[in-house]
Amino acid sequence: MSNPVLVIAMYRPKEGKLSELEPLVRKHFPTLKEYGLTTHRDPFIGCAADGTILEVFEWISDGAAKNAHDHPAVAKIWEAMALVCEFGKLEQLGEA
């Protein structure tokens, strides 16, 4: 059995798109959990000083992220997110 994998996802809203991004972020983890891709632990969702939304959660295993890429319901959320945000890396965050 694989160990859980901690993830820090970053979503930097595009200009004027925060109100469209927030409900997608709220839907993201429940969708992953519904399809057995995450652990039972609730995510931490917070906001950095520059407006970047951070979502910290655990994949259930190393392969769960790959499985998420192959799942149509998850892809639908990620495609919608890509229209309203930039996906960042932790090194780009001032607080890091």
Short mmCIF file of C-alpha atoms in Angstrom, two decimals:
data_model
loop_
_atom_site.label_atom_id
_atom_site.label_comp_id
_atom_site.label_asym_id
_atom_site.label_seq_id
_atom_site.Cartn_x
_atom_site.Cartn_y
_atom_site.Cartn_z
CA MET A 1 0.00 0.00 0.00
CA SER A 2 1.35 3.42 -0.95
CA ASN A 3 1.79 6.29 1.43
CA PRO A 4 -0.27 9.48 1.07
CA VAL A 5 1.35 12.31 -0.90
CA LEU A 6 1.02 15.87 0.41
CA VAL A 7 0.18 18.50 -2.21
CA ILE A 8 0.27 22.29 -2.06
CA ALA A 9 -1.71 23.50 -5.06
CA MET A 10 -1.61 27.18 -5.99
CA TYR A 11 -4.19 29.05 -8.00
CA ARG A 12 -3.43 32.67 -8.93
CA PRO A 13 -6.69 34.25 -10.18
CA LYS A 14 -6.58 36.08 -13.48
CA GLU A 15 -7.64 39.74 -13.39
CA GLY A 16 -11.28 39.97 -12.31
CA LYS A 17 -11.75 36.19 -12.13
CA LEU A 18 -11.59 35.53 -8.37
CA SER A 19 -15.37 35.17 -8.05
CA GLU A 20 -15.30 32.47 -10.74
CA LEU A 21 -12.29 30.68 -9.26
CA GLU A 22 -13.51 30.38 -5.67
CA PRO A 23 -16.42 27.99 -6.35
CA LEU A 24 -14.17 25.83 -8.52
CA VAL A 25 -11.65 25.53 -5.68
CA ARG A 26 -14.46 24.61 -3.27
CA LYS A 27 -15.61 21.89 -5.71
CA HIS A 28 -12.13 20.56 -6.44
CA PHE A 29 -11.37 18.50 -3.32
CA PRO A 30 -14.86 17.02 -2.92
CA THR A 31 -14.64 15.77 -6.50
CA LEU A 32 -11.22 14.22 -5.93
CA LYS A 33 -12.46 12.60 -2.72
CA GLU A 34 -15.63 11.30 -4.38
CA TYR A 35 -13.50 9.30 -6.80
CA GLY A 36 -11.20 7.92 -4.08
CA LEU A 37 -8.16 9.97 -5.05
CA THR A 38 -7.53 11.67 -1.68
CA THR A 39 -7.26 10.71 1.95
CA HIS A 40 -10.07 11.40 4.38
CA ARG A 41 -8.37 14.53 5.72
CA ASP A 42 -10.08 17.78 4.85
CA PRO A 43 -7.99 20.22 2.82
CA PHE A 44 -6.60 23.50 4.06
CA ILE A 45 -7.60 26.36 1.79
CA GLY A 46 -6.05 29.76 2.35
CA CYS A 47 -5.12 32.94 0.55
CA ALA A 48 -1.65 34.46 0.19
CA ALA A 49 -1.00 38.19 0.38
CA ASP A 50 -0.93 38.46 -3.43
CA GLY A 51 -4.36 36.82 -3.77
CA THR A 52 -3.09 33.36 -4.68
CA ILE A 53 -5.34 30.64 -3.32
CA LEU A 54 -3.54 27.69 -1.75
CA GLU A 55 -5.10 24.27 -1.35
CA VAL A 56 -3.23 21.72 0.76
CA PHE A 57 -4.42 18.13 0.65
CA GLU A 58 -3.22 14.54 0.39
CA TRP A 59 -3.40 12.26 -2.61
CA ILE A 60 -4.18 8.75 -1.40
CA SER A 61 -1.07 7.41 -3.22
CA ASP A 62 1.66 8.24 -5.71
CA GLY A 63 -0.55 7.12 -8.58
CA ALA A 64 -3.62 9.12 -7.56
CA ALA A 65 -2.48 12.32 -9.33
CA LYS A 66 -2.03 10.40 -12.59
CA ASN A 67 -5.43 8.79 -12.13
CA ALA A 68 -6.94 12.24 -11.58
CA HIS A 69 -5.57 13.36 -14.97
CA ASP A 70 -7.44 10.47 -16.57
CA HIS A 71 -10.77 11.19 -14.87
CA PRO A 72 -13.31 13.22 -16.90
CA ALA A 73 -14.96 14.89 -13.86
CA VAL A 74 -11.61 16.11 -12.55
CA ALA A 75 -10.46 17.21 -16.00
CA LYS A 76 -13.63 19.29 -16.33
CA ILE A 77 -12.82 21.21 -13.14
CA TRP A 78 -9.16 21.67 -14.09
CA GLU A 79 -10.13 22.96 -17.54
CA ALA A 80 -12.52 25.48 -15.98
CA MET A 81 -9.85 26.55 -13.49
CA ALA A 82 -7.33 27.09 -16.30
CA LEU A 83 -9.66 29.69 -17.81
CA VAL A 84 -9.72 31.79 -14.64
CA CYS A 85 -6.33 31.22 -12.97
CA GLU A 86 -2.68 30.47 -13.38
CA PHE A 87 -1.35 27.37 -11.64
CA GLY A 88 1.69 28.37 -9.62
CA LYS A 89 4.65 26.79 -7.90
CA LEU A 90 5.49 27.26 -4.24
CA GLU A 91 8.77 28.99 -5.12
CA GLN A 92 6.73 31.79 -6.74
CA LEU A 93 4.94 32.63 -3.51
CA GLY A 94 6.37 35.50 -1.48
CA GLU A 95 5.51 33.77 1.79
CA ALA A 96 7.55 30.72 0.82
#
